[in-house]
């Protein structure tokens, strides 16, 4: 029975690898918003093939290497669970307090229109500043491939179209990543005379808030979460998974 069980497991590995490979190719190259999940599926396919190959090797070396492979998987999943817990829990933080400014972190632009992710951030920010008519609003983000204007310019344009006075908006068009978003936003606010100990609301996607807090002093950052529409839960799961890996990269680098 024990031998038969190992045989079934060995036969199942190539099937699992094929399924993961097909899902990976689809997500990575066809439905590209799920590209990161596609890469994970492809990595899983490689893992299953390695497991199968070590089974063919057999003997003590094969068993030992399979044990190492399994141990690495368990350690990786444990680390992922810890980081994902932090990402999810911080994404649902609600801390209402008086703020001196609002910062909106950029996301993709489709031509000259906000992407779904950027639209959700703008709508969350607009709702947040509805009863804060005088505080400055920083919009930050550079221009990427396929974008007709920078994320900062796109956000400023959208806010003006929705009733925000242009003089309230401070625009950064240089930031290429989260670290630069934070650094350039702080520089803009400092030039406006804002004290570095002032409370600042930072608007970004719920899954992105925890990593943002690692760049920004958490004591002075008031998190404002932008949520994806309910119909896009699969994309939301993809982003949450990707974010745990981004946090791990931040901690390593």
PDB file of C-alpha atoms in Angstrom:
ATOM      1  CA  UNK A   1       0.000   0.000   0.000  1.00  0.00           C
ATOM      2  CA  UNK A   2       2.806   2.362   0.899  1.00  0.00           C
ATOM      3  CA  UNK A   3       4.553   1.695  -2.420  1.00  0.00           C
ATOM      4  CA  UNK A   4       1.277   2.103  -4.327  1.00  0.00           C
ATOM      5  CA  UNK A   5       0.675   5.435  -2.599  1.00  0.00           C
ATOM      6  CA  UNK A   6       4.083   6.712  -3.660  1.00  0.00           C
ATOM      7  CA  UNK A   7       3.378   5.551  -7.195  1.00  0.00           C
ATOM      8  CA  UNK A   8       0.099   7.468  -7.293  1.00  0.00           C
ATOM      9  CA  UNK A   9       1.826  10.570  -5.945  1.00  0.00           C
ATOM     10  CA  UNK A  10       4.551  10.207  -8.557  1.00  0.00           C
ATOM     11  CA  UNK A  11       2.026   9.846 -11.379  1.00  0.00           C
ATOM     12  CA  UNK A  12       0.083  12.838 -10.109  1.00  0.00           C
ATOM     13  CA  UNK A  13       3.071  15.204 -10.154  1.00  0.00           C
ATOM     14  CA  UNK A  14       3.305  15.503 -13.977  1.00  0.00           C
ATOM     15  CA  UNK A  15      -0.456  16.063 -14.191  1.00  0.00           C
ATOM     16  CA  UNK A  16      -0.261  18.790 -11.539  1.00  0.00           C
ATOM     17  CA  UNK A  17       2.708  20.310 -13.381  1.00  0.00           C
ATOM     18  CA  UNK A  18       0.779  20.360 -16.662  1.00  0.00           C
ATOM     19  CA  UNK A  19      -2.263  22.002 -15.045  1.00  0.00           C
ATOM     20  CA  UNK A  20      -0.082  24.628 -13.337  1.00  0.00           C
ATOM     21  CA  UNK A  21       1.839  25.281 -16.556  1.00  0.00           C
ATOM     22  CA  UNK A  22      -1.381  25.809 -18.529  1.00  0.00           C
ATOM     23  CA  UNK A  23      -2.762  28.154 -15.860  1.00  0.00           C
ATOM     24  CA  UNK A  24       0.566  29.961 -15.714  1.00  0.00           C
ATOM     25  CA  UNK A  25       0.758  30.565 -19.454  1.00  0.00           C
ATOM     26  CA  UNK A  26      -2.839  31.811 -19.517  1.00  0.00           C
ATOM     27  CA  UNK A  27      -2.385  34.234 -16.616  1.00  0.00           C
ATOM     28  CA  UNK A  28       1.090  35.435 -17.567  1.00  0.00           C
ATOM     29  CA  UNK A  29       0.589  35.926 -21.302  1.00  0.00           C
ATOM     30  CA  UNK A  30      -3.161  36.040 -22.021  1.00  0.00           C
ATOM     31  CA  UNK A  31      -4.955  37.543 -19.023  1.00  0.00           C
ATOM     32  CA  UNK A  32      -2.061  39.811 -18.100  1.00  0.00           C
ATOM     33  CA  UNK A  33      -3.642  41.566 -15.065  1.00  0.00           C
ATOM     34  CA  UNK A  34      -3.027  38.191 -13.370  1.00  0.00           C
ATOM     35  CA  UNK A  35       0.575  38.019 -14.587  1.00  0.00           C
ATOM     36  CA  UNK A  36       2.097  37.571 -11.134  1.00  0.00           C
ATOM     37  CA  UNK A  37      -0.184  34.639 -10.358  1.00  0.00           C
ATOM     38  CA  UNK A  38       0.827  33.227 -13.727  1.00  0.00           C
ATOM     39  CA  UNK A  39       4.473  33.277 -12.706  1.00  0.00           C
ATOM     40  CA  UNK A  40       3.572  31.521  -9.453  1.00  0.00           C
ATOM     41  CA  UNK A  41       1.722  28.813 -11.386  1.00  0.00           C
ATOM     42  CA  UNK A  42       4.776  28.343 -13.612  1.00  0.00           C
ATOM     43  CA  UNK A  43       7.004  28.100 -10.537  1.00  0.00           C
ATOM     44  CA  UNK A  44       4.626  25.482  -9.116  1.00  0.00           C
ATOM     45  CA  UNK A  45       4.884  23.538 -12.382  1.00  0.00           C
ATOM     46  CA  UNK A  46       8.667  23.491 -12.041  1.00  0.00           C
ATOM     47  CA  UNK A  47       8.322  22.337  -8.423  1.00  0.00           C
ATOM     48  CA  UNK A  48       6.078  19.416  -9.367  1.00  0.00           C
ATOM     49  CA  UNK A  49       8.424  18.392 -12.181  1.00  0.00           C
ATOM     50  CA  UNK A  50      11.377  18.510  -9.787  1.00  0.00           C
ATOM     51  CA  UNK A  51       9.430  16.371  -7.315  1.00  0.00           C
ATOM     52  CA  UNK A  52       8.676  13.850 -10.069  1.00  0.00           C
ATOM     53  CA  UNK A  53      12.290  13.797 -11.284  1.00  0.00           C
ATOM     54  CA  UNK A  54      13.588  13.147  -7.770  1.00  0.00           C
ATOM     55  CA  UNK A  55      11.112  10.286  -7.490  1.00  0.00           C
ATOM     56  CA  UNK A  56      12.622   8.758 -10.627  1.00  0.00           C
ATOM     57  CA  UNK A  57      16.069   9.170  -9.109  1.00  0.00           C
ATOM     58  CA  UNK A  58      14.936   7.020  -6.192  1.00  0.00           C
ATOM     59  CA  UNK A  59      17.066   5.641  -3.403  1.00  0.00           C
ATOM     60  CA  UNK A  60      18.427   7.607  -0.483  1.00  0.00           C
ATOM     61  CA  UNK A  61      19.592  10.632  -2.558  1.00  0.00           C
ATOM     62  CA  UNK A  62      16.141  11.027  -4.119  1.00  0.00           C
ATOM     63  CA  UNK A  63      14.380  10.804  -0.760  1.00  0.00           C
ATOM     64  CA  UNK A  64      16.824  13.243   0.840  1.00  0.00           C
ATOM     65  CA  UNK A  65      16.418  15.801  -1.922  1.00  0.00           C
ATOM     66  CA  UNK A  66      12.643  15.440  -1.803  1.00  0.00           C
ATOM     67  CA  UNK A  67      12.793  16.104   1.940  1.00  0.00           C
ATOM     68  CA  UNK A  68      14.809  19.288   1.300  1.00  0.00           C
ATOM     69  CA  UNK A  69      12.349  20.366  -1.390  1.00  0.00           C
ATOM     70  CA  UNK A  70       9.401  19.790   0.934  1.00  0.00           C
ATOM     71  CA  UNK A  71      11.112  21.609   3.824  1.00  0.00           C
ATOM     72  CA  UNK A  72      11.762  24.638   1.609  1.00  0.00           C
ATOM     73  CA  UNK A  73       8.130  24.663   0.515  1.00  0.00           C
ATOM     74  CA  UNK A  74       6.857  24.509   4.104  1.00  0.00           C
ATOM     75  CA  UNK A  75       9.236  27.282   5.221  1.00  0.00           C
ATOM     76  CA  UNK A  76       8.202  29.449   2.282  1.00  0.00           C
ATOM     77  CA  UNK A  77       4.506  28.936   2.959  1.00  0.00           C
ATOM     78  CA  UNK A  78       5.000  29.761   6.649  1.00  0.00           C
ATOM     79  CA  UNK A  79       6.788  33.007   5.799  1.00  0.00           C
ATOM     80  CA  UNK A  80       4.131  33.845   3.230  1.00  0.00           C
ATOM     81  CA  UNK A  81       1.372  33.293   5.820  1.00  0.00           C
ATOM     82  CA  UNK A  82       3.027  35.677   8.299  1.00  0.00           C
ATOM     83  CA  UNK A  83       3.559  38.416   5.716  1.00  0.00           C
ATOM     84  CA  UNK A  84       0.116  37.980   4.178  1.00  0.00           C
ATOM     85  CA  UNK A  85      -1.472  38.321   7.623  1.00  0.00           C
ATOM     86  CA  UNK A  86       0.262  41.676   8.068  1.00  0.00           C
ATOM     87  CA  UNK A  87      -0.765  42.851   4.604  1.00  0.00           C
ATOM     88  CA  UNK A  88      -4.412  41.858   5.082  1.00  0.00           C
ATOM     89  CA  UNK A  89      -4.756  43.188   8.633  1.00  0.00           C
ATOM     90  CA  UNK A  90      -3.170  46.557   7.809  1.00  0.00           C
ATOM     91  CA  UNK A  91      -5.340  46.847   4.727  1.00  0.00           C
ATOM     92  CA  UNK A  92      -8.383  47.028   6.991  1.00  0.00           C
ATOM     93  CA  UNK A  93      -6.966  49.571   9.450  1.00  0.00           C
ATOM     94  CA  UNK A  94      -9.234  52.523  10.156  1.00  0.00           C
ATOM     95  CA  UNK A  95      -7.625  55.404  12.060  1.00  0.00           C
ATOM     96  CA  UNK A  96      -9.565  58.647  11.861  1.00  0.00           C
ATOM     97  CA  UNK A  97      -7.684  61.723  13.065  1.00  0.00           C
ATOM     98  CA  UNK A  98      -7.035  65.284  11.997  1.00  0.00           C
ATOM     99  CA  UNK A  99      -4.565  65.411   9.115  1.00  0.00           C
ATOM    100  CA  UNK A 100      -2.521  68.212   7.597  1.00  0.00           C
ATOM    101  CA  UNK A 101      -2.373  66.809   4.057  1.00  0.00           C
ATOM    102  CA  UNK A 102      -3.423  63.939   1.819  1.00  0.00           C
ATOM    103  CA  UNK A 103      -1.126  61.923  -0.448  1.00  0.00           C
ATOM    104  CA  UNK A 104      -2.502  59.726  -3.246  1.00  0.00           C
ATOM    105  CA  UNK A 105      -0.105  57.100  -4.556  1.00  0.00           C
ATOM    106  CA  UNK A 106      -0.203  56.445  -8.273  1.00  0.00           C
ATOM    107  CA  UNK A 107      -1.214  53.349 -10.215  1.00  0.00           C
ATOM    108  CA  UNK A 108      -1.540  52.559 -13.906  1.00  0.00           C
ATOM    109  CA  UNK A 109      -3.023  54.888 -16.510  1.00  0.00           C
ATOM    110  CA  UNK A 110      -4.820  53.547 -19.587  1.00  0.00           C
ATOM    111  CA  UNK A 111      -3.921  56.077 -22.248  1.00  0.00           C
ATOM    112  CA  UNK A 112      -5.033  59.227 -20.471  1.00  0.00           C
ATOM    113  CA  UNK A 113      -7.675  57.643 -18.222  1.00  0.00           C
ATOM    114  CA  UNK A 114      -7.190  56.172 -14.739  1.00  0.00           C
ATOM    115  CA  UNK A 115      -6.964  52.398 -14.559  1.00  0.00           C
ATOM    116  CA  UNK A 116      -9.426  50.539 -12.356  1.00  0.00           C
ATOM    117  CA  UNK A 117      -6.917  50.518  -9.500  1.00  0.00           C
ATOM    118  CA  UNK A 118      -6.137  54.220  -9.841  1.00  0.00           C
ATOM    119  CA  UNK A 119      -9.833  55.066 -10.147  1.00  0.00           C
ATOM    120  CA  UNK A 120     -10.533  53.339  -6.828  1.00  0.00           C
ATOM    121  CA  UNK A 121      -7.782  55.379  -5.138  1.00  0.00           C
ATOM    122  CA  UNK A 122      -9.103  58.634  -6.545  1.00  0.00           C
ATOM    123  CA  UNK A 123     -12.654  57.876  -5.465  1.00  0.00           C
ATOM    124  CA  UNK A 124     -11.479  56.952  -1.961  1.00  0.00           C
ATOM    125  CA  UNK A 125      -9.470  60.176  -1.755  1.00  0.00           C
ATOM    126  CA  UNK A 126     -12.368  62.293  -3.002  1.00  0.00           C
ATOM    127  CA  UNK A 127     -14.645  60.833  -0.340  1.00  0.00           C
ATOM    128  CA  UNK A 128     -11.979  61.352   2.319  1.00  0.00           C
ATOM    129  CA  UNK A 129     -11.405  65.060   1.560  1.00  0.00           C
ATOM    130  CA  UNK A 130     -15.119  65.859   1.233  1.00  0.00           C
ATOM    131  CA  UNK A 131     -15.124  67.419   4.722  1.00  0.00           C
ATOM    132  CA  UNK A 132     -11.544  68.713   4.509  1.00  0.00           C
ATOM    133  CA  UNK A 133     -11.789  71.608   2.054  1.00  0.00           C
ATOM    134  CA  UNK A 134      -8.487  73.338   2.758  1.00  0.00           C
ATOM    135  CA  UNK A 135      -5.747  70.738   3.112  1.00  0.00           C
ATOM    136  CA  UNK A 136      -3.259  70.156   0.273  1.00  0.00           C
ATOM    137  CA  UNK A 137      -3.434  67.001  -1.845  1.00  0.00           C
ATOM    138  CA  UNK A 138      -0.298  65.406  -3.270  1.00  0.00           C
ATOM    139  CA  UNK A 139      -0.608  63.186  -6.341  1.00  0.00           C
ATOM    140  CA  UNK A 140       2.476  61.163  -7.200  1.00  0.00           C
ATOM    141  CA  UNK A 141       3.488  58.901 -10.059  1.00  0.00           C
ATOM    142  CA  UNK A 142       5.558  58.984 -13.243  1.00  0.00           C
ATOM    143  CA  UNK A 143       4.613  58.119 -16.820  1.00  0.00           C
ATOM    144  CA  UNK A 144       4.939  54.474 -17.803  1.00  0.00           C
ATOM    145  CA  UNK A 145       4.688  52.488 -21.049  1.00  0.00           C
ATOM    146  CA  UNK A 146       1.330  52.882 -22.787  1.00  0.00           C
ATOM    147  CA  UNK A 147       0.471  55.981 -20.760  1.00  0.00           C
ATOM    148  CA  UNK A 148      -0.187  59.292 -22.539  1.00  0.00           C
ATOM    149  CA  UNK A 149       0.566  61.282 -19.399  1.00  0.00           C
ATOM    150  CA  UNK A 150       2.038  60.716 -15.982  1.00  0.00           C
ATOM    151  CA  UNK A 151       0.033  59.176 -13.162  1.00  0.00           C
ATOM    152  CA  UNK A 152       0.427  62.424 -11.214  1.00  0.00           C
ATOM    153  CA  UNK A 153      -0.975  64.504 -14.081  1.00  0.00           C
ATOM    154  CA  UNK A 154      -3.818  62.048 -14.665  1.00  0.00           C
ATOM    155  CA  UNK A 155      -4.831  62.189 -11.004  1.00  0.00           C
ATOM    156  CA  UNK A 156      -4.638  65.984 -10.901  1.00  0.00           C
ATOM    157  CA  UNK A 157      -6.817  66.209 -14.005  1.00  0.00           C
ATOM    158  CA  UNK A 158      -9.383  63.790 -12.531  1.00  0.00           C
ATOM    159  CA  UNK A 159      -9.531  65.637  -9.211  1.00  0.00           C
ATOM    160  CA  UNK A 160     -10.026  68.986 -10.935  1.00  0.00           C
ATOM    161  CA  UNK A 161     -12.845  67.501 -13.025  1.00  0.00           C
ATOM    162  CA  UNK A 162     -14.469  66.386  -9.765  1.00  0.00           C
ATOM    163  CA  UNK A 163     -14.384  69.757  -8.080  1.00  0.00           C
ATOM    164  CA  UNK A 164     -10.986  69.980  -6.376  1.00  0.00           C
ATOM    165  CA  UNK A 165      -9.396  73.417  -6.742  1.00  0.00           C
ATOM    166  CA  UNK A 166      -6.143  73.249  -8.770  1.00  0.00           C
ATOM    167  CA  UNK A 167      -4.251  75.310  -6.199  1.00  0.00           C
ATOM    168  CA  UNK A 168      -4.754  72.549  -3.623  1.00  0.00           C
ATOM    169  CA  UNK A 169      -3.052  69.919  -5.770  1.00  0.00           C
ATOM    170  CA  UNK A 170       0.699  69.297  -5.584  1.00  0.00           C
ATOM    171  CA  UNK A 171       1.922  67.149  -8.475  1.00  0.00           C
ATOM    172  CA  UNK A 172       4.904  64.806  -8.595  1.00  0.00           C
ATOM    173  CA  UNK A 173       5.578  63.248 -11.998  1.00  0.00           C
ATOM    174  CA  UNK A 174       8.930  61.598 -11.258  1.00  0.00           C
ATOM    175  CA  UNK A 175       8.237  58.742  -8.816  1.00  0.00           C
ATOM    176  CA  UNK A 176       8.651  55.280 -10.350  1.00  0.00           C
ATOM    177  CA  UNK A 177       7.997  53.156  -7.246  1.00  0.00           C
ATOM    178  CA  UNK A 178       6.581  53.241  -3.731  1.00  0.00           C
ATOM    179  CA  UNK A 179       9.810  54.438  -2.115  1.00  0.00           C
ATOM    180  CA  UNK A 180      10.031  57.360  -4.541  1.00  0.00           C
ATOM    181  CA  UNK A 181       6.306  58.092  -4.144  1.00  0.00           C
ATOM    182  CA  UNK A 182       6.898  58.597  -0.433  1.00  0.00           C
ATOM    183  CA  UNK A 183      10.203  60.468  -0.711  1.00  0.00           C
ATOM    184  CA  UNK A 184       9.035  62.929  -3.354  1.00  0.00           C
ATOM    185  CA  UNK A 185       5.692  63.495  -1.630  1.00  0.00           C
ATOM    186  CA  UNK A 186       7.432  64.332   1.637  1.00  0.00           C
ATOM    187  CA  UNK A 187       9.715  66.746  -0.227  1.00  0.00           C
ATOM    188  CA  UNK A 188       6.727  68.520  -1.807  1.00  0.00           C
ATOM    189  CA  UNK A 189       5.011  68.856   1.574  1.00  0.00           C
ATOM    190  CA  UNK A 190       8.219  70.086   3.217  1.00  0.00           C
ATOM    191  CA  UNK A 191       8.455  72.848   0.607  1.00  0.00           C
ATOM    192  CA  UNK A 192       4.936  73.840   1.641  1.00  0.00           C
ATOM    193  CA  UNK A 193       6.178  74.221   5.210  1.00  0.00           C
ATOM    194  CA  UNK A 194       4.602  71.046   6.569  1.00  0.00           C
ATOM    195  CA  UNK A 195       6.332  69.728   9.679  1.00  0.00           C
ATOM    196  CA  UNK A 196       7.657  66.173   9.365  1.00  0.00           C
ATOM    197  CA  UNK A 197       5.747  65.189  12.521  1.00  0.00           C
ATOM    198  CA  UNK A 198       2.398  66.252  11.029  1.00  0.00           C
ATOM    199  CA  UNK A 199      -0.270  63.605  10.443  1.00  0.00           C
ATOM    200  CA  UNK A 200      -0.694  62.834   6.735  1.00  0.00           C
ATOM    201  CA  UNK A 201      -3.389  60.679   5.158  1.00  0.00           C
ATOM    202  CA  UNK A 202      -1.975  58.302   2.553  1.00  0.00           C
ATOM    203  CA  UNK A 203      -4.463  56.908   0.042  1.00  0.00           C
ATOM    204  CA  UNK A 204      -3.555  53.717  -1.762  1.00  0.00           C
ATOM    205  CA  UNK A 205      -4.911  50.238  -2.423  1.00  0.00           C
ATOM    206  CA  UNK A 206      -5.803  48.282   0.712  1.00  0.00           C
ATOM    207  CA  UNK A 207      -3.228  45.603  -0.061  1.00  0.00           C
ATOM    208  CA  UNK A 208      -0.535  48.279  -0.515  1.00  0.00           C
ATOM    209  CA  UNK A 209      -0.972  50.056   2.823  1.00  0.00           C
ATOM    210  CA  UNK A 210       1.287  47.850   4.927  1.00  0.00           C
ATOM    211  CA  UNK A 211       4.308  48.207   2.633  1.00  0.00           C
ATOM    212  CA  UNK A 212       3.638  51.923   2.358  1.00  0.00           C
ATOM    213  CA  UNK A 213       3.782  52.192   6.153  1.00  0.00           C
ATOM    214  CA  UNK A 214       7.263  50.626   6.067  1.00  0.00           C
ATOM    215  CA  UNK A 215       8.485  53.551   3.962  1.00  0.00           C
ATOM    216  CA  UNK A 216       6.482  56.211   5.786  1.00  0.00           C
ATOM    217  CA  UNK A 217       6.776  56.702   9.545  1.00  0.00           C
ATOM    218  CA  UNK A 218       3.745  54.730  10.732  1.00  0.00           C
ATOM    219  CA  UNK A 219       3.257  57.173  13.631  1.00  0.00           C
ATOM    220  CA  UNK A 220       2.514  60.033  11.232  1.00  0.00           C
ATOM    221  CA  UNK A 221       0.747  58.075   8.486  1.00  0.00           C
ATOM    222  CA  UNK A 222      -3.033  57.825   8.514  1.00  0.00           C
ATOM    223  CA  UNK A 223      -3.942  54.920   6.187  1.00  0.00           C
ATOM    224  CA  UNK A 224      -6.867  55.406   3.804  1.00  0.00           C
ATOM    225  CA  UNK A 225      -7.743  52.206   1.968  1.00  0.00           C
ATOM    226  CA  UNK A 226      -9.007  52.070  -1.600  1.00  0.00           C
ATOM    227  CA  UNK A 227     -10.874  48.831  -2.313  1.00  0.00           C
ATOM    228  CA  UNK A 228     -11.399  47.092  -5.631  1.00  0.00           C
ATOM    229  CA  UNK A 229     -15.038  46.706  -6.742  1.00  0.00           C
ATOM    230  CA  UNK A 230     -16.621  43.418  -5.519  1.00  0.00           C
ATOM    231  CA  UNK A 231     -16.758  41.924  -9.012  1.00  0.00           C
ATOM    232  CA  UNK A 232     -12.961  41.941  -9.257  1.00  0.00           C
ATOM    233  CA  UNK A 233     -12.207  39.683  -6.292  1.00  0.00           C
ATOM    234  CA  UNK A 234      -9.908  37.429  -8.323  1.00  0.00           C
ATOM    235  CA  UNK A 235      -7.702  40.375  -9.237  1.00  0.00           C
ATOM    236  CA  UNK A 236      -7.802  41.446  -5.596  1.00  0.00           C
ATOM    237  CA  UNK A 237      -6.517  38.034  -4.509  1.00  0.00           C
ATOM    238  CA  UNK A 238      -3.742  38.280  -7.102  1.00  0.00           C
ATOM    239  CA  UNK A 239      -2.680  41.699  -5.793  1.00  0.00           C
ATOM    240  CA  UNK A 240      -2.737  40.576  -2.161  1.00  0.00           C
ATOM    241  CA  UNK A 241      -0.552  37.557  -2.965  1.00  0.00           C
ATOM    242  CA  UNK A 242       1.862  39.675  -4.987  1.00  0.00           C
ATOM    243  CA  UNK A 243       2.123  42.194  -2.159  1.00  0.00           C
ATOM    244  CA  UNK A 244       3.391  39.602   0.329  1.00  0.00           C
ATOM    245  CA  UNK A 245       6.291  38.912  -2.037  1.00  0.00           C
ATOM    246  CA  UNK A 246       6.906  42.663  -2.417  1.00  0.00           C
ATOM    247  CA  UNK A 247       7.087  43.020   1.381  1.00  0.00           C
ATOM    248  CA  UNK A 248       9.549  40.114   1.536  1.00  0.00           C
ATOM    249  CA  UNK A 249      11.699  41.795  -1.124  1.00  0.00           C
ATOM    250  CA  UNK A 250      11.601  45.058   0.860  1.00  0.00           C
ATOM    251  CA  UNK A 251      12.797  43.292   4.010  1.00  0.00           C
ATOM    252  CA  UNK A 252      15.584  41.426   2.206  1.00  0.00           C
ATOM    253  CA  UNK A 253      16.850  44.376   0.193  1.00  0.00           C
TER     254      UNK A 253
END
